[in-house]
Each structure stands twice: as structure tokens, then as C-alpha cells.
């Protein structure tokens, strides 16, 4: 057995026993909670209102607007994120938005790709969880078969 195959085996084991559960948890926890609200907002559902930009937070690749949402009925949500914020939004400016029950924010009525990102994240979590469960079931089955074979060998050779 060469060094390359040992490295490959090690990487595969880490992926299966650490990577898949981590991907499953991240995908299901972070994605699944906002999956329904994202699709509802994409379809025009939720409570219509106005988002007022208070603070912009920028990372390496994108910026996120935090602010306050006031529904047409007068109900307020403070310190929420505006998903799919329109270009050119500035501090103090307002934008039409929909509150469809997302944990941390509201969705811009101009549309965007948040629903697609959340769907992909959730789908990756489900696929990783299913693969991980299948791997565990196969490992348990192989272990049982090995124990049965060892027991049959011991009985046949009289090594009890």
C-alpha cells in the first residue's frame, strides 16, 4: 500500500465521519429554517412594508444592510437584515420589503437570489445527511457480518 493511497484513505475517512455531518448540520440548521420564508417571499407572500436602512455591514465579497422594518399594518421589527437589498441603498433610505417570517430579516420586493442560495444550502444538508446515514448503516451491517463470520469460524474450529 503506497503513501498516496494512505493519504486518500485518511481524507476519505475525514470527509465521511467529520465533513458529511458538518455539512448536514450547517445545511439543515442554517438553510432549512429560512427555506419556507424565502420561497414565500419569492412568490410575493408575506407582510408588505418598508425597510429603513440603518447600518451597512460589509465582508469580503458582499455587504448586508441592517435596519428596521415597518409593516403596512404598523407592526415593527427592529434590527433586521434586508435580503436582496437593491443597489444604491444608502443609510436612512427606505426600500419596499416583505416579512415572510425569516429569522433574521425581511426580503426586498425587487427580488434576488436568496431563495436559491437557501434552497441549495438546505438541499446540500439533506443530501449530506442521507449519505451519512447510509454510510453508518453500511458500517454497522459490515461489522455485524464480520462478527457473525468470526463466530462461525470460532465454532467450526472449536476455538470457543
C-alpha atoms as a PDB file:
ATOM      1  CA  UNK A   1       0.000   0.000   0.000  1.00  0.00           C
ATOM      2  CA  UNK A   2       1.573   3.253  -1.142  1.00  0.00           C
ATOM      3  CA  UNK A   3       1.702   6.557   0.647  1.00  0.00           C
ATOM      4  CA  UNK A   4      -0.753   8.099  -1.801  1.00  0.00           C
ATOM      5  CA  UNK A   5      -3.466   5.545  -1.048  1.00  0.00           C
ATOM      6  CA  UNK A   6      -2.927   6.012   2.718  1.00  0.00           C
ATOM      7  CA  UNK A   7      -3.459   9.760   2.308  1.00  0.00           C
ATOM      8  CA  UNK A   8      -6.540   9.176   0.180  1.00  0.00           C
ATOM      9  CA  UNK A   9      -7.981   6.758   2.747  1.00  0.00           C
ATOM     10  CA  UNK A  10      -7.343   9.262   5.538  1.00  0.00           C
ATOM     11  CA  UNK A  11      -9.006  12.091   3.597  1.00  0.00           C
ATOM     12  CA  UNK A  12     -11.989   9.928   2.711  1.00  0.00           C
ATOM     13  CA  UNK A  13     -12.498   8.943   6.351  1.00  0.00           C
ATOM     14  CA  UNK A  14     -12.337  12.569   7.497  1.00  0.00           C
ATOM     15  CA  UNK A  15     -14.828  13.561   4.798  1.00  0.00           C
ATOM     16  CA  UNK A  16     -17.246  10.776   5.716  1.00  0.00           C
ATOM     17  CA  UNK A  17     -17.037  10.934   9.511  1.00  0.00           C
ATOM     18  CA  UNK A  18     -16.499  14.674  10.007  1.00  0.00           C
ATOM     19  CA  UNK A  19     -17.288  16.509   6.778  1.00  0.00           C
ATOM     20  CA  UNK A  20     -20.681  14.998   5.984  1.00  0.00           C
ATOM     21  CA  UNK A  21     -22.150  15.574   9.468  1.00  0.00           C
ATOM     22  CA  UNK A  22     -20.852  19.153   9.494  1.00  0.00           C
ATOM     23  CA  UNK A  23     -22.307  19.852   6.047  1.00  0.00           C
ATOM     24  CA  UNK A  24     -25.599  18.251   7.101  1.00  0.00           C
ATOM     25  CA  UNK A  25     -25.880  20.310  10.284  1.00  0.00           C
ATOM     26  CA  UNK A  26     -24.923  23.586   8.603  1.00  0.00           C
ATOM     27  CA  UNK A  27     -27.271  22.987   5.684  1.00  0.00           C
ATOM     28  CA  UNK A  28     -30.207  21.911   7.788  1.00  0.00           C
ATOM     29  CA  UNK A  29     -29.816  24.436  10.600  1.00  0.00           C
ATOM     30  CA  UNK A  30     -28.896  27.473   8.526  1.00  0.00           C
ATOM     31  CA  UNK A  31     -30.891  26.735   5.402  1.00  0.00           C
ATOM     32  CA  UNK A  32     -33.999  24.850   6.375  1.00  0.00           C
ATOM     33  CA  UNK A  33     -35.173  27.469   8.878  1.00  0.00           C
ATOM     34  CA  UNK A  34     -35.460  30.126   6.189  1.00  0.00           C
ATOM     35  CA  UNK A  35     -36.441  27.883   3.282  1.00  0.00           C
ATOM     36  CA  UNK A  36     -40.189  28.435   3.641  1.00  0.00           C
ATOM     37  CA  UNK A  37     -39.952  32.194   4.192  1.00  0.00           C
ATOM     38  CA  UNK A  38     -37.565  32.619   1.235  1.00  0.00           C
ATOM     39  CA  UNK A  39     -39.908  30.784  -1.130  1.00  0.00           C
ATOM     40  CA  UNK A  40     -42.927  32.609   0.267  1.00  0.00           C
ATOM     41  CA  UNK A  41     -41.246  35.977  -0.351  1.00  0.00           C
ATOM     42  CA  UNK A  42     -40.177  34.862  -3.838  1.00  0.00           C
ATOM     43  CA  UNK A  43     -43.831  34.181  -4.604  1.00  0.00           C
ATOM     44  CA  UNK A  44     -44.933  37.578  -3.274  1.00  0.00           C
ATOM     45  CA  UNK A  45     -46.231  36.267   0.052  1.00  0.00           C
ATOM     46  CA  UNK A  46     -45.721  37.688   3.491  1.00  0.00           C
ATOM     47  CA  UNK A  47     -46.485  41.044   5.004  1.00  0.00           C
ATOM     48  CA  UNK A  48     -45.702  44.079   2.852  1.00  0.00           C
ATOM     49  CA  UNK A  49     -43.968  47.054   4.393  1.00  0.00           C
ATOM     50  CA  UNK A  50     -40.984  49.355   4.320  1.00  0.00           C
ATOM     51  CA  UNK A  51     -37.378  48.710   5.325  1.00  0.00           C
ATOM     52  CA  UNK A  52     -35.316  51.655   6.562  1.00  0.00           C
ATOM     53  CA  UNK A  53     -31.550  51.213   6.189  1.00  0.00           C
ATOM     54  CA  UNK A  54     -29.636  51.943   9.392  1.00  0.00           C
ATOM     55  CA  UNK A  55     -26.231  50.292   9.064  1.00  0.00           C
ATOM     56  CA  UNK A  56     -24.315  48.561   6.281  1.00  0.00           C
ATOM     57  CA  UNK A  57     -22.020  45.676   7.219  1.00  0.00           C
ATOM     58  CA  UNK A  58     -19.524  44.596   4.576  1.00  0.00           C
ATOM     59  CA  UNK A  59     -17.465  41.433   4.352  1.00  0.00           C
ATOM     60  CA  UNK A  60     -15.004  40.256   1.744  1.00  0.00           C
ATOM     61  CA  UNK A  61     -17.494  39.640  -1.013  1.00  0.00           C
ATOM     62  CA  UNK A  62     -20.728  41.375  -0.144  1.00  0.00           C
ATOM     63  CA  UNK A  63     -22.462  43.921   2.035  1.00  0.00           C
ATOM     64  CA  UNK A  64     -25.565  43.474   4.152  1.00  0.00           C
ATOM     65  CA  UNK A  65     -27.981  46.165   5.239  1.00  0.00           C
ATOM     66  CA  UNK A  66     -29.380  46.129   8.791  1.00  0.00           C
ATOM     67  CA  UNK A  67     -32.309  48.286   9.707  1.00  0.00           C
ATOM     68  CA  UNK A  68     -35.927  48.488  10.769  1.00  0.00           C
ATOM     69  CA  UNK A  69     -38.996  47.076   9.057  1.00  0.00           C
ATOM     70  CA  UNK A  70     -42.436  48.597   9.447  1.00  0.00           C
ATOM     71  CA  UNK A  71     -45.371  46.626   8.043  1.00  0.00           C
ATOM     72  CA  UNK A  72     -48.273  48.393   6.335  1.00  0.00           C
ATOM     73  CA  UNK A  73     -50.328  47.447   9.404  1.00  0.00           C
ATOM     74  CA  UNK A  74     -47.882  49.374  11.635  1.00  0.00           C
ATOM     75  CA  UNK A  75     -46.173  46.331  13.177  1.00  0.00           C
ATOM     76  CA  UNK A  76     -42.411  46.875  13.609  1.00  0.00           C
ATOM     77  CA  UNK A  77     -39.309  44.668  13.571  1.00  0.00           C
ATOM     78  CA  UNK A  78     -36.083  46.315  14.663  1.00  0.00           C
ATOM     79  CA  UNK A  79     -32.542  45.363  13.631  1.00  0.00           C
ATOM     80  CA  UNK A  80     -33.347  43.040  10.761  1.00  0.00           C
ATOM     81  CA  UNK A  81     -31.384  42.219   7.618  1.00  0.00           C
ATOM     82  CA  UNK A  82     -32.704  43.186   4.195  1.00  0.00           C
ATOM     83  CA  UNK A  83     -32.122  40.181   1.957  1.00  0.00           C
ATOM     84  CA  UNK A  84     -31.544  41.012  -1.718  1.00  0.00           C
ATOM     85  CA  UNK A  85     -31.172  44.723  -0.989  1.00  0.00           C
ATOM     86  CA  UNK A  86     -31.453  46.931  -4.075  1.00  0.00           C
ATOM     87  CA  UNK A  87     -28.302  48.524  -5.459  1.00  0.00           C
ATOM     88  CA  UNK A  88     -27.743  52.094  -4.390  1.00  0.00           C
ATOM     89  CA  UNK A  89     -29.392  51.772  -0.982  1.00  0.00           C
ATOM     90  CA  UNK A  90     -27.920  54.313   1.445  1.00  0.00           C
ATOM     91  CA  UNK A  91     -28.150  54.931   5.167  1.00  0.00           C
ATOM     92  CA  UNK A  92     -31.563  56.359   6.051  1.00  0.00           C
ATOM     93  CA  UNK A  93     -33.087  55.355   2.710  1.00  0.00           C
ATOM     94  CA  UNK A  94     -36.149  53.135   2.507  1.00  0.00           C
ATOM     95  CA  UNK A  95     -36.978  50.176   0.315  1.00  0.00           C
ATOM     96  CA  UNK A  96     -40.166  48.152  -0.132  1.00  0.00           C
ATOM     97  CA  UNK A  97     -39.873  44.763   1.582  1.00  0.00           C
ATOM     98  CA  UNK A  98     -41.811  41.684   2.669  1.00  0.00           C
ATOM     99  CA  UNK A  99     -41.727  39.959   6.040  1.00  0.00           C
ATOM    100  CA  UNK A 100     -42.413  36.290   5.456  1.00  0.00           C
ATOM    101  CA  UNK A 101     -41.127  35.016   8.796  1.00  0.00           C
ATOM    102  CA  UNK A 102     -37.390  34.658   8.207  1.00  0.00           C
ATOM    103  CA  UNK A 103     -35.490  34.515  11.494  1.00  0.00           C
ATOM    104  CA  UNK A 104     -33.146  37.431  10.939  1.00  0.00           C
ATOM    105  CA  UNK A 105     -34.629  39.536   8.206  1.00  0.00           C
ATOM    106  CA  UNK A 106     -37.050  40.620   5.559  1.00  0.00           C
ATOM    107  CA  UNK A 107     -36.899  40.277   1.769  1.00  0.00           C
ATOM    108  CA  UNK A 108     -36.681  43.062  -0.770  1.00  0.00           C
ATOM    109  CA  UNK A 109     -39.605  43.166  -3.175  1.00  0.00           C
ATOM    110  CA  UNK A 110     -37.165  43.744  -6.056  1.00  0.00           C
ATOM    111  CA  UNK A 111     -36.274  40.044  -5.903  1.00  0.00           C
ATOM    112  CA  UNK A 112     -32.924  38.354  -5.805  1.00  0.00           C
ATOM    113  CA  UNK A 113     -31.187  35.046  -5.330  1.00  0.00           C
ATOM    114  CA  UNK A 114     -31.554  34.447  -1.591  1.00  0.00           C
ATOM    115  CA  UNK A 115     -34.266  31.848  -2.202  1.00  0.00           C
ATOM    116  CA  UNK A 116     -31.882  29.961  -4.499  1.00  0.00           C
ATOM    117  CA  UNK A 117     -28.992  30.099  -2.011  1.00  0.00           C
ATOM    118  CA  UNK A 118     -31.193  28.935   0.872  1.00  0.00           C
ATOM    119  CA  UNK A 119     -32.619  26.126  -1.273  1.00  0.00           C
ATOM    120  CA  UNK A 120     -29.141  24.970  -2.296  1.00  0.00           C
ATOM    121  CA  UNK A 121     -27.885  25.071   1.286  1.00  0.00           C
ATOM    122  CA  UNK A 122     -30.879  23.084   2.521  1.00  0.00           C
ATOM    123  CA  UNK A 123     -30.577  20.559  -0.286  1.00  0.00           C
ATOM    124  CA  UNK A 124     -26.857  20.087   0.422  1.00  0.00           C
ATOM    125  CA  UNK A 125     -27.703  19.473   4.081  1.00  0.00           C
ATOM    126  CA  UNK A 126     -30.334  16.873   3.255  1.00  0.00           C
ATOM    127  CA  UNK A 127     -28.090  15.066   0.751  1.00  0.00           C
ATOM    128  CA  UNK A 128     -25.157  15.037   3.203  1.00  0.00           C
ATOM    129  CA  UNK A 129     -27.401  13.705   5.988  1.00  0.00           C
ATOM    130  CA  UNK A 130     -28.797  10.924   3.795  1.00  0.00           C
ATOM    131  CA  UNK A 131     -25.336   9.883   2.589  1.00  0.00           C
ATOM    132  CA  UNK A 132     -24.012   9.910   6.147  1.00  0.00           C
ATOM    133  CA  UNK A 133     -26.889   7.734   7.421  1.00  0.00           C
ATOM    134  CA  UNK A 134     -26.317   5.265   4.552  1.00  0.00           C
ATOM    135  CA  UNK A 135     -22.591   5.109   5.387  1.00  0.00           C
ATOM    136  CA  UNK A 136     -23.351   4.465   9.068  1.00  0.00           C
ATOM    137  CA  UNK A 137     -25.888   1.731   8.246  1.00  0.00           C
ATOM    138  CA  UNK A 138     -23.415   0.034   5.906  1.00  0.00           C
ATOM    139  CA  UNK A 139     -20.666   0.196   8.536  1.00  0.00           C
ATOM    140  CA  UNK A 140     -22.970  -1.352  11.152  1.00  0.00           C
ATOM    141  CA  UNK A 141     -24.039  -4.077   8.717  1.00  0.00           C
ATOM    142  CA  UNK A 142     -20.409  -4.889   7.807  1.00  0.00           C
ATOM    143  CA  UNK A 143     -19.466  -5.071  11.492  1.00  0.00           C
ATOM    144  CA  UNK A 144     -22.364  -7.462  12.227  1.00  0.00           C
ATOM    145  CA  UNK A 145     -21.457  -9.636   9.248  1.00  0.00           C
ATOM    146  CA  UNK A 146     -17.815  -9.733  10.385  1.00  0.00           C
ATOM    147  CA  UNK A 147     -18.820 -10.718  13.927  1.00  0.00           C
ATOM    148  CA  UNK A 148     -21.082 -13.460  12.560  1.00  0.00           C
ATOM    149  CA  UNK A 149     -18.287 -14.743  10.327  1.00  0.00           C
ATOM    150  CA  UNK A 150     -15.802 -14.655  13.241  1.00  0.00           C
ATOM    151  CA  UNK A 151     -18.288 -16.548  15.430  1.00  0.00           C
ATOM    152  CA  UNK A 152     -18.904 -19.154  12.730  1.00  0.00           C
ATOM    153  CA  UNK A 153     -15.133 -19.619  12.267  1.00  0.00           C
ATOM    154  CA  UNK A 154     -14.598 -19.996  16.014  1.00  0.00           C
ATOM    155  CA  UNK A 155     -17.387 -22.566  16.249  1.00  0.00           C
ATOM    156  CA  UNK A 156     -16.159 -24.520  13.220  1.00  0.00           C
ATOM    157  CA  UNK A 157     -12.579 -24.693  14.513  1.00  0.00           C
ATOM    158  CA  UNK A 158     -13.550 -25.303  18.126  1.00  0.00           C
ATOM    159  CA  UNK A 159     -11.867 -22.149  19.409  1.00  0.00           C
ATOM    160  CA  UNK A 160     -14.627 -21.035  21.777  1.00  0.00           C
END
